[in-house]
Coordinates of C-alpha atoms in Angstrom, one line a residue:
K5 CA 13.4 6.7 2.4
M6 CA 11.4 4.7 4.9
I7 CA 7.7 5.5 5.1
E8 CA 5.2 4.3 7.7
V9 CA 1.9 3.0 6.4
P10 CA -1.0 1.2 8.1
G11 CA -0.4 -2.5 8.2
E12 CA -3.7 -3.2 6.5
A13 CA -2.5 -1.3 3.4
L14 CA 0.3 -3.7 2.8
V15 CA -0.4 -6.5 0.4
E16 CA 1.9 -9.5 -0.4
R17 CA 1.4 -11.3 -3.7
A18 CA 3.8 -13.8 -5.2
G19 CA 6.5 -12.8 -2.7
V20 CA 6.3 -9.1 -3.6
Y21 CA 5.0 -6.5 -1.3
R22 CA 2.8 -3.7 -2.6
V23 CA 0.9 -0.7 -1.3
Y24 CA -2.0 0.6 -3.4
V25 CA -2.4 4.3 -3.6
T26 CA -5.2 6.3 -5.2
D27 CA -5.8 9.7 -6.8
G28 CA -9.5 9.3 -6.0
K29 CA -10.3 7.7 -9.4
T30 CA -7.8 4.8 -9.9
A31 CA -5.7 2.5 -7.9
S32 CA -1.9 2.4 -8.5
A33 CA 0.3 -0.4 -7.2
R34 CA 3.6 0.7 -5.6
I35 CA 6.2 -2.0 -5.1
V36 CA 7.8 -1.7 -1.6
E37 CA 10.2 -3.5 0.6
L38 CA 8.9 -4.3 4.1
I39 CA 11.5 -3.0 6.5
E40 CA 9.7 -3.7 9.8
R41 CA 6.2 -4.3 11.3
D42 CA 5.4 -2.7 14.6
G43 CA 1.9 -3.4 15.7
D44 CA -0.5 -1.9 13.2
I45 CA 2.3 0.1 11.4
A46 CA 4.4 -1.2 8.6
R47 CA 7.6 0.6 7.7
V48 CA 8.4 0.3 4.0
D49 CA 10.8 1.6 1.4
G50 CA 10.1 1.9 -2.3
E51 CA 7.9 3.6 -4.8
I52 CA 5.8 5.4 -2.2
A53 CA 6.0 9.0 -0.9
D54 CA 4.9 10.5 2.4
G55 CA 1.4 11.9 1.9
D56 CA 0.3 9.3 -0.8
A57 CA -3.3 8.3 -0.2
V58 CA -3.1 4.5 0.5
I59 CA -6.0 2.1 0.1
L60 CA -6.7 0.1 3.3
E61 CA -7.5 -3.6 2.9
P62 CA -7.5 -3.4 -0.9
G63 CA -8.6 -7.0 -1.5
R64 CA -7.9 -9.3 -4.4
D65 CA -10.0 -7.4 -7.0
V66 CA -7.9 -4.2 -6.7
A67 CA -5.3 -4.1 -9.4
D68 CA -2.9 -1.5 -10.8
G69 CA -4.9 1.0 -12.9
A70 CA -8.3 -0.3 -11.6
A71 CA -11.1 2.3 -11.3
I72 CA -12.2 2.8 -7.7
S73 CA -15.0 4.4 -5.9
L74 CA -14.5 6.3 -2.7
G75 CA -17.6 5.3 -0.8
G76 CA -18.6 6.1 2.7
A77 CA -20.8 4.3 5.2

């Protein structure tokens, strides 16, 4: 099932696309296939569900199982 995510949530490492989701405490990597990019939206298929909370611009220090902090400005 194809899901739309913000383009800044999509990460490519070693030729594999991932989207990091969170439960509010930890990050979880979800392997996805990039189907299409349309402006700021990426359409992906894979281990992600509609409604998953994605991490925008996760950076290199975010890894599967990493503890995260939901901070605000």
